[in-house]
C-alpha cells in the first residue's frame, strides 16, 4: 500500500533545481500544524457544539447551536477559538512531525507500504502527540464548554494563555495532566484509524476503474476515513471531554467518570455527540489534506525561486 500523497508528496521537478531531484529536502515540520489550525478555525462551531453536547445536558446538535446563538450571538459559535489554535499548534503539529519520523523509523516511506506499518506509525505519533498536546487539549475543551455551564460553575478564562496560567496557579501543575490517559488513547486511535484508513481506502479506490488520483478520490477516501475515525474515537473522546471539564479533587478518575455516566445515562453515552463529531471530522479531514497540499506546493514554489529558508 502506498503512503498518503498529502504526507509524502515529492516536489515537481520543474520547480526544484536539478541537483535537488532525488534528495528532496524535508518539508518544514510545522506545516501540519498550520494546515490543521486553518481547518479547525473553519470547523470550530461544529467542534464547539460537539464538546458542549458531550460535557453538558444539551440533547440535540441544532438545539445546542440555537442555544449558543441565542445566548451569545453568532460570535458565540467561535467561543474558545484561541484554545483551538493552541491545541492545533501543539498536538497537530506534533502528530504530523511524529508520523513522518515514525514512518522513517519503521521503514515505511516507500511504495506499497503494508497497512500495519502505517497503522503502527500512526499509533506511535498519536501517543507522542497526545501526551505533548494534553495541556492545549484541556484549555480548548474548557474554553469551548464554559458557556454551556451555569454562571457559578464557569472558569471565565479570558483566552488560552490565561487558562494555562490560572490552571497552574489555582489547581497546580498536575492539572495539565488531567485526562492524559483518555487523551493519549484517543490520539492513538485517531491517528491510526484516520491516517492508515485514508491510505487504505485511497489505495482500494485507485484499484477500481471508477477513480483516478484526483480530488474526487481524495474526498471519497477522506469521507470513509473520517467515518471510521469518528466511530473508533467516540468513547475516548467523550470521556476526555468530561474529565477535562471537571474540577476539584477526585473528579479526574476515568473509572469514576465511566461508572457515573453508565449509571445515569447507560452505555450509549460513549457515542453521545457522534453526529456533530462526524460532521466536524469530515470537513476537517478534507480541509487538512487539501490545505497541507497547497502549503507544500507553496514551499516547492518558494524553493524553486531560491527561497531556501522554506
mmCIF file of C-alpha atoms in Angstrom:
data_model
loop_
_atom_site.group_PDB
_atom_site.id
_atom_site.type_symbol
_atom_site.label_atom_id
_atom_site.label_comp_id
_atom_site.label_asym_id
_atom_site.label_seq_id
_atom_site.Cartn_x
_atom_site.Cartn_y
_atom_site.Cartn_z
ATOM 1 C CA UNK A 1 0.000 0.000 0.000
ATOM 2 C CA UNK A 2 1.339 3.407 -0.855
ATOM 3 C CA UNK A 3 1.507 6.148 1.748
ATOM 4 C CA UNK A 4 -0.685 9.232 1.548
ATOM 5 C CA UNK A 5 0.386 11.763 -1.110
ATOM 6 C CA UNK A 6 -0.685 14.516 1.270
ATOM 7 C CA UNK A 7 2.051 13.413 3.637
ATOM 8 C CA UNK A 8 4.813 12.315 1.274
ATOM 9 C CA UNK A 9 4.361 14.249 -1.952
ATOM 10 C CA UNK A 10 7.556 14.769 -3.957
ATOM 11 C CA UNK A 11 8.110 18.240 -5.319
ATOM 12 C CA UNK A 12 7.556 18.789 -9.062
ATOM 13 C CA UNK A 13 10.881 18.642 -10.860
ATOM 14 C CA UNK A 14 10.014 21.821 -12.767
ATOM 15 C CA UNK A 15 10.041 23.760 -9.511
ATOM 16 C CA UNK A 16 13.166 22.237 -7.979
ATOM 17 C CA UNK A 17 16.732 22.608 -9.214
ATOM 18 C CA UNK A 18 18.052 19.532 -10.990
ATOM 19 C CA UNK A 19 20.684 18.984 -8.299
ATOM 20 C CA UNK A 20 17.931 18.607 -5.671
ATOM 21 C CA UNK A 21 15.991 15.934 -7.551
ATOM 22 C CA UNK A 22 16.287 12.547 -5.854
ATOM 23 C CA UNK A 23 17.173 14.008 -2.469
ATOM 24 C CA UNK A 24 14.184 16.221 -1.690
ATOM 25 C CA UNK A 25 14.663 18.438 1.324
ATOM 26 C CA UNK A 26 12.129 17.607 4.065
ATOM 27 C CA UNK A 27 9.182 19.952 4.402
ATOM 28 C CA UNK A 28 9.077 22.229 7.476
ATOM 29 C CA UNK A 29 7.812 20.288 10.482
ATOM 30 C CA UNK A 30 5.228 22.967 11.287
ATOM 31 C CA UNK A 31 3.257 22.661 8.023
ATOM 32 C CA UNK A 32 0.877 20.090 9.501
ATOM 33 C CA UNK A 33 0.130 22.341 12.470
ATOM 34 C CA UNK A 34 -0.627 25.314 10.238
ATOM 35 C CA UNK A 35 -2.878 23.230 7.966
ATOM 36 C CA UNK A 36 -4.744 21.813 10.966
ATOM 37 C CA UNK A 37 -5.136 25.287 12.503
ATOM 38 C CA UNK A 38 -6.693 26.650 9.316
ATOM 39 C CA UNK A 39 -9.050 23.675 9.033
ATOM 40 C CA UNK A 40 -10.033 23.772 12.719
ATOM 41 C CA UNK A 41 -10.761 27.503 12.548
ATOM 42 C CA UNK A 42 -13.281 26.895 9.767
ATOM 43 C CA UNK A 43 -14.976 23.969 11.539
ATOM 44 C CA UNK A 44 -14.758 25.467 15.053
ATOM 45 C CA UNK A 45 -18.547 25.960 15.510
ATOM 46 C CA UNK A 46 -19.146 22.227 14.988
ATOM 47 C CA UNK A 47 -16.313 21.278 17.342
ATOM 48 C CA UNK A 48 -17.692 23.690 19.934
ATOM 49 C CA UNK A 49 -21.132 22.089 19.652
ATOM 50 C CA UNK A 50 -19.667 18.588 19.920
ATOM 51 C CA UNK A 51 -17.843 19.431 23.160
ATOM 52 C CA UNK A 52 -20.920 21.065 24.660
ATOM 53 C CA UNK A 53 -23.077 18.061 23.799
ATOM 54 C CA UNK A 54 -20.563 15.747 25.449
ATOM 55 C CA UNK A 55 -19.980 17.871 28.553
ATOM 56 C CA UNK A 56 -23.432 19.366 29.183
ATOM 57 C CA UNK A 57 -27.065 18.392 29.330
ATOM 58 C CA UNK A 58 -27.793 19.507 25.762
ATOM 59 C CA UNK A 59 -29.539 16.747 23.800
ATOM 60 C CA UNK A 60 -29.507 17.726 20.121
ATOM 61 C CA UNK A 61 -26.987 19.391 17.857
ATOM 62 C CA UNK A 62 -29.323 22.007 16.354
ATOM 63 C CA UNK A 63 -30.776 22.849 19.759
ATOM 64 C CA UNK A 64 -27.278 23.364 21.132
ATOM 65 C CA UNK A 65 -26.331 25.647 18.218
ATOM 66 C CA UNK A 66 -29.532 27.681 18.636
ATOM 67 C CA UNK A 67 -28.903 27.979 22.368
ATOM 68 C CA UNK A 68 -25.390 29.286 21.732
ATOM 69 C CA UNK A 69 -26.582 31.873 19.187
ATOM 70 C CA UNK A 70 -29.485 32.914 21.414
ATOM 71 C CA UNK A 71 -27.306 33.473 24.479
ATOM 72 C CA UNK A 72 -24.071 34.758 22.922
ATOM 73 C CA UNK A 73 -24.875 35.718 19.314
ATOM 74 C CA UNK A 74 -23.114 34.471 16.183
ATOM 75 C CA UNK A 75 -19.759 35.283 17.788
ATOM 76 C CA UNK A 76 -20.611 32.726 20.434
ATOM 77 C CA UNK A 77 -20.047 29.978 17.861
ATOM 78 C CA UNK A 78 -16.354 30.918 17.996
ATOM 79 C CA UNK A 79 -16.032 30.897 21.783
ATOM 80 C CA UNK A 80 -12.684 29.485 22.846
ATOM 81 C CA UNK A 81 -11.081 29.635 19.416
ATOM 82 C CA UNK A 82 -7.754 30.649 20.959
ATOM 83 C CA UNK A 83 -7.794 27.292 22.753
ATOM 84 C CA UNK A 84 -8.368 25.583 19.418
ATOM 85 C CA UNK A 85 -5.340 27.359 17.966
ATOM 86 C CA UNK A 86 -3.186 26.366 20.956
ATOM 87 C CA UNK A 87 -4.299 22.762 20.634
ATOM 88 C CA UNK A 88 -3.621 22.557 16.899
ATOM 89 C CA UNK A 89 -0.198 24.188 17.115
ATOM 90 C CA UNK A 90 0.822 21.724 19.818
ATOM 91 C CA UNK A 91 -0.993 18.423 19.256
ATOM 92 C CA UNK A 92 -1.480 18.552 15.480
ATOM 93 C CA UNK A 93 1.949 19.950 14.696
ATOM 94 C CA UNK A 94 3.495 17.221 16.851
ATOM 95 C CA UNK A 95 1.434 14.401 15.335
ATOM 96 C CA UNK A 96 2.323 15.237 11.723
ATOM 97 C CA UNK A 97 6.004 15.529 12.625
ATOM 98 C CA UNK A 98 5.952 12.320 14.699
ATOM 99 C CA UNK A 99 4.084 10.437 11.958
ATOM 100 C CA UNK A 100 6.757 11.217 9.390
ATOM 101 C CA UNK A 101 9.546 10.339 11.830
ATOM 102 C CA UNK A 102 7.797 7.113 12.838
ATOM 103 C CA UNK A 103 7.456 6.062 9.204
ATOM 104 C CA UNK A 104 11.176 6.645 8.716
ATOM 105 C CA UNK A 105 11.958 4.576 11.811
ATOM 106 C CA UNK A 106 9.732 1.724 10.634
ATOM 107 C CA UNK A 107 10.967 1.868 7.057
ATOM 108 C CA UNK A 108 7.506 2.823 5.816
ATOM 109 C CA UNK A 109 8.397 5.682 3.491
ATOM 110 C CA UNK A 110 8.474 3.912 0.128
ATOM 111 C CA UNK A 111 5.779 2.481 -2.108
ATOM 112 C CA UNK A 112 3.498 -0.458 -1.259
ATOM 113 C CA UNK A 113 3.869 0.052 2.491
ATOM 114 C CA UNK A 114 1.953 -2.593 4.499
ATOM 115 C CA UNK A 115 -1.148 -1.286 6.261
ATOM 116 C CA UNK A 116 0.084 -2.470 9.648
ATOM 117 C CA UNK A 117 3.205 -0.320 9.363
ATOM 118 C CA UNK A 118 1.158 2.774 8.592
ATOM 119 C CA UNK A 119 -1.179 1.956 11.458
ATOM 120 C CA UNK A 120 1.757 1.447 13.809
ATOM 121 C CA UNK A 121 3.363 4.712 12.688
ATOM 122 C CA UNK A 122 0.058 6.491 13.299
ATOM 123 C CA UNK A 123 -0.241 4.918 16.746
ATOM 124 C CA UNK A 124 3.292 5.954 17.690
ATOM 125 C CA UNK A 125 2.648 9.509 16.514
ATOM 126 C CA UNK A 126 -0.658 9.621 18.364
ATOM 127 C CA UNK A 127 0.908 8.501 21.627
ATOM 128 C CA UNK A 128 3.592 11.180 21.453
ATOM 129 C CA UNK A 129 1.270 13.967 20.294
ATOM 130 C CA UNK A 130 -1.464 13.066 22.779
ATOM 131 C CA UNK A 131 0.967 13.493 25.672
ATOM 132 C CA UNK A 132 2.645 16.656 24.362
ATOM 133 C CA UNK A 133 -0.635 18.289 23.390
ATOM 134 C CA UNK A 134 -2.581 17.448 26.561
ATOM 135 C CA UNK A 135 -2.386 20.948 28.145
ATOM 136 C CA UNK A 136 -3.624 22.534 24.913
ATOM 137 C CA UNK A 137 -6.395 19.933 24.746
ATOM 138 C CA UNK A 138 -7.594 20.806 28.269
ATOM 139 C CA UNK A 139 -7.523 24.522 27.522
ATOM 140 C CA UNK A 140 -9.518 24.024 24.315
ATOM 141 C CA UNK A 141 -12.158 21.849 25.982
ATOM 142 C CA UNK A 142 -12.596 24.205 28.934
ATOM 143 C CA UNK A 143 -12.835 27.329 26.800
ATOM 144 C CA UNK A 144 -15.361 25.693 24.490
ATOM 145 C CA UNK A 145 -17.500 24.198 27.234
ATOM 146 C CA UNK A 146 -17.519 27.144 29.623
ATOM 147 C CA UNK A 147 -20.634 28.951 28.433
ATOM 148 C CA UNK A 148 -22.643 25.724 28.479
ATOM 149 C CA UNK A 149 -22.306 25.698 32.277
ATOM 150 C CA UNK A 150 -24.284 27.649 34.878
ATOM 151 C CA UNK A 151 -22.614 31.051 35.602
ATOM 152 C CA UNK A 152 -21.457 29.962 39.057
ATOM 153 C CA UNK A 153 -19.575 26.971 37.650
ATOM 154 C CA UNK A 154 -17.774 28.723 34.795
ATOM 155 C CA UNK A 155 -13.991 29.136 34.647
ATOM 156 C CA UNK A 156 -14.295 32.529 32.909
ATOM 157 C CA UNK A 157 -10.898 32.333 31.227
ATOM 158 C CA UNK A 158 -10.016 35.344 29.058
ATOM 159 C CA UNK A 159 -8.002 33.390 26.493
ATOM 160 C CA UNK A 160 -5.831 30.302 26.132
ATOM 161 C CA UNK A 161 -2.800 31.693 27.972
ATOM 162 C CA UNK A 162 -4.936 32.969 30.848
ATOM 163 C CA UNK A 163 -6.437 29.475 31.099
ATOM 164 C CA UNK A 164 -2.991 27.854 31.143
ATOM 165 C CA UNK A 165 -1.556 30.183 33.805
ATOM 166 C CA UNK A 166 -4.649 30.017 36.025
ATOM 167 C CA UNK A 167 -4.757 26.240 35.877
ATOM 168 C CA UNK A 168 -1.174 26.020 37.137
ATOM 169 C CA UNK A 169 -1.741 28.693 39.783
ATOM 170 C CA UNK A 170 -5.135 27.545 41.061
ATOM 171 C CA UNK A 171 -5.025 23.770 40.532
ATOM 172 C CA UNK A 172 -1.312 23.044 40.459
ATOM 173 C CA UNK A 173 0.962 21.866 37.618
ATOM 174 C CA UNK A 174 -0.567 18.388 37.806
ATOM 175 C CA UNK A 175 -3.801 19.830 36.386
ATOM 176 C CA UNK A 176 -2.087 19.970 32.989
ATOM 177 C CA UNK A 177 -2.094 16.165 33.005
ATOM 178 C CA UNK A 178 -5.821 15.869 33.734
ATOM 179 C CA UNK A 179 -7.356 13.278 31.404
ATOM 180 C CA UNK A 180 -3.998 12.470 29.817
ATOM 181 C CA UNK A 181 -4.819 8.744 29.721
ATOM 182 C CA UNK A 182 -8.026 9.038 27.652
ATOM 183 C CA UNK A 183 -6.433 11.793 25.574
ATOM 184 C CA UNK A 184 -3.387 9.700 24.641
ATOM 185 C CA UNK A 185 -5.617 6.690 23.994
ATOM 186 C CA UNK A 186 -7.879 8.761 21.752
ATOM 187 C CA UNK A 187 -4.879 10.256 19.930
ATOM 188 C CA UNK A 188 -3.516 6.776 19.229
ATOM 189 C CA UNK A 189 -6.893 5.641 17.906
ATOM 190 C CA UNK A 190 -7.370 8.809 15.854
ATOM 191 C CA UNK A 191 -4.015 8.770 14.132
ATOM 192 C CA UNK A 192 -4.055 5.027 13.488
ATOM 193 C CA UNK A 193 -7.638 4.992 12.182
ATOM 194 C CA UNK A 194 -7.615 8.290 10.290
ATOM 195 C CA UNK A 195 -4.227 8.222 8.568
ATOM 196 C CA UNK A 196 -3.961 4.477 7.979
ATOM 197 C CA UNK A 197 -7.580 4.080 6.834
ATOM 198 C CA UNK A 198 -7.231 7.057 4.491
ATOM 199 C CA UNK A 199 -4.276 5.350 2.821
ATOM 200 C CA UNK A 200 -6.184 2.038 2.690
ATOM 201 C CA UNK A 201 -9.362 3.479 1.161
ATOM 202 C CA UNK A 202 -7.417 5.572 -1.337
ATOM 203 C CA UNK A 203 -5.381 2.553 -2.436
ATOM 204 C CA UNK A 204 -8.514 0.428 -2.830
ATOM 205 C CA UNK A 205 -10.346 3.127 -4.786
ATOM 206 C CA UNK A 206 -7.442 3.507 -7.206
ATOM 207 C CA UNK A 207 -7.623 -0.208 -7.980
ATOM 208 C CA UNK A 208 -11.078 0.301 -9.486
ATOM 209 C CA UNK A 209 -11.873 1.735 -12.906
ATOM 210 C CA UNK A 210 -14.025 4.498 -11.415
ATOM 211 C CA UNK A 211 -11.371 6.568 -9.642
ATOM 212 C CA UNK A 212 -8.170 8.357 -10.567
ATOM 213 C CA UNK A 213 -5.685 10.102 -8.273
ATOM 214 C CA UNK A 214 -7.608 13.352 -8.040
ATOM 215 C CA UNK A 215 -9.729 15.403 -5.690
ATOM 216 C CA UNK A 216 -12.753 13.103 -6.100
ATOM 217 C CA UNK A 217 -10.728 10.117 -4.947
ATOM 218 C CA UNK A 218 -9.221 12.113 -2.068
ATOM 219 C CA UNK A 219 -12.659 13.330 -0.974
ATOM 220 C CA UNK A 220 -14.139 9.819 -1.027
ATOM 221 C CA UNK A 221 -11.221 8.300 0.875
ATOM 222 C CA UNK A 222 -11.328 11.130 3.431
ATOM 223 C CA UNK A 223 -15.070 10.657 3.862
ATOM 224 C CA UNK A 224 -14.652 6.946 4.616
ATOM 225 C CA UNK A 225 -11.642 7.540 6.878
ATOM 226 C CA UNK A 226 -13.468 10.246 8.792
ATOM 227 C CA UNK A 227 -16.404 7.926 9.471
ATOM 228 C CA UNK A 228 -14.115 5.168 10.723
ATOM 229 C CA UNK A 229 -12.106 7.572 12.900
ATOM 230 C CA UNK A 230 -15.198 9.186 14.424
ATOM 231 C CA UNK A 231 -16.683 5.835 15.431
ATOM 232 C CA UNK A 232 -13.439 4.405 16.780
ATOM 233 C CA UNK A 233 -12.580 7.524 18.775
ATOM 234 C CA UNK A 234 -16.005 8.408 20.161
ATOM 235 C CA UNK A 235 -15.783 6.612 23.557
ATOM 236 C CA UNK A 236 -12.363 8.051 24.413
ATOM 237 C CA UNK A 237 -13.426 11.468 23.101
ATOM 238 C CA UNK A 238 -16.492 11.618 25.354
ATOM 239 C CA UNK A 239 -14.539 10.519 28.433
ATOM 240 C CA UNK A 240 -11.769 13.007 27.677
ATOM 241 C CA UNK A 241 -14.218 15.913 27.431
ATOM 242 C CA UNK A 242 -15.984 15.049 30.679
ATOM 243 C CA UNK A 243 -12.822 14.508 32.693
ATOM 244 C CA UNK A 244 -11.112 17.649 31.390
ATOM 245 C CA UNK A 245 -14.207 19.738 32.113
ATOM 246 C CA UNK A 246 -14.298 18.527 35.690
ATOM 247 C CA UNK A 247 -12.636 20.320 38.597
ATOM 248 C CA UNK A 248 -11.890 19.514 42.194
ATOM 249 C CA UNK A 249 -10.284 16.508 43.922
ATOM 250 C CA UNK A 250 -11.340 13.068 42.768
ATOM 251 C CA UNK A 251 -13.041 14.377 39.656
ATOM 252 C CA UNK A 252 -10.441 13.224 37.150
ATOM 253 C CA UNK A 253 -10.838 9.451 37.618
ATOM 254 C CA UNK A 254 -11.538 7.694 34.332
ATOM 255 C CA UNK A 255 -13.203 4.722 36.078
ATOM 256 C CA UNK A 256 -15.287 7.074 38.207
ATOM 257 C CA UNK A 257 -16.444 9.013 35.149
ATOM 258 C CA UNK A 258 -17.437 5.789 33.379
ATOM 259 C CA UNK A 259 -19.378 4.458 36.359
ATOM 260 C CA UNK A 260 -21.238 7.714 36.900
ATOM 261 C CA UNK A 261 -22.155 8.079 33.224
ATOM 262 C CA UNK A 262 -23.307 4.465 32.817
ATOM 263 C CA UNK A 263 -25.418 4.686 35.960
ATOM 264 C CA UNK A 264 -27.197 7.854 34.815
ATOM 265 C CA UNK A 265 -27.225 7.523 31.018
ATOM 266 C CA UNK A 266 -26.445 3.947 30.072
ATOM 267 C CA UNK A 267 -23.561 2.672 27.892
ATOM 268 C CA UNK A 268 -24.725 4.633 24.851
ATOM 269 C CA UNK A 269 -23.283 7.778 26.461
ATOM 270 C CA UNK A 270 -19.965 6.802 24.840
ATOM 271 C CA UNK A 271 -21.381 7.799 21.455
ATOM 272 C CA UNK A 272 -23.037 11.000 22.599
ATOM 273 C CA UNK A 273 -22.193 13.792 20.172
ATOM 274 C CA UNK A 274 -21.319 11.337 17.364
ATOM 275 C CA UNK A 275 -23.209 13.302 14.688
ATOM 276 C CA UNK A 276 -21.529 16.689 15.323
ATOM 277 C CA UNK A 277 -18.204 14.875 15.803
ATOM 278 C CA UNK A 278 -18.670 13.199 12.410
ATOM 279 C CA UNK A 279 -19.820 16.442 10.784
ATOM 280 C CA UNK A 280 -16.752 18.196 12.169
ATOM 281 C CA UNK A 281 -14.241 15.481 11.326
ATOM 282 C CA UNK A 282 -15.322 15.062 7.708
ATOM 283 C CA UNK A 283 -14.668 18.646 6.558
ATOM 284 C CA UNK A 284 -11.683 18.898 8.898
ATOM 285 C CA UNK A 285 -10.042 15.817 7.379
ATOM 286 C CA UNK A 286 -10.621 17.088 3.845
ATOM 287 C CA UNK A 287 -9.513 20.640 4.670
ATOM 288 C CA UNK A 288 -6.356 19.474 6.431
ATOM 289 C CA UNK A 289 -5.182 17.390 3.491
ATOM 290 C CA UNK A 290 -6.091 19.966 0.852
ATOM 291 C CA UNK A 291 -4.504 22.797 2.834
ATOM 292 C CA UNK A 292 -1.388 20.751 3.513
ATOM 293 C CA UNK A 293 -1.058 20.030 -0.203
ATOM 294 C CA UNK A 294 -1.268 23.733 -1.016
ATOM 295 C CA UNK A 295 1.249 24.655 1.680
ATOM 296 C CA UNK A 296 3.673 22.075 0.297
ATOM 297 C CA UNK A 297 3.142 23.454 -3.209
ATOM 298 C CA UNK A 298 3.927 26.911 -1.823
ATOM 299 C CA UNK A 299 7.130 25.604 -0.248
ATOM 300 C CA UNK A 300 8.113 23.926 -3.516
ATOM 301 C CA UNK A 301 7.437 27.150 -5.400
ATOM 302 C CA UNK A 302 9.472 29.182 -2.905
ATOM 303 C CA UNK A 303 12.393 26.779 -3.068
ATOM 304 C CA UNK A 304 12.232 26.843 -6.862
ATOM 305 C CA UNK A 305 12.566 30.622 -6.658
ATOM 306 C CA UNK A 306 15.603 30.370 -4.413
ATOM 307 C CA UNK A 307 13.951 30.919 -1.009
ATOM 308 C CA UNK A 308 15.868 28.204 0.781
ATOM 309 C CA UNK A 309 14.630 29.291 4.222
ATOM 310 C CA UNK A 310 11.411 27.342 3.492
#
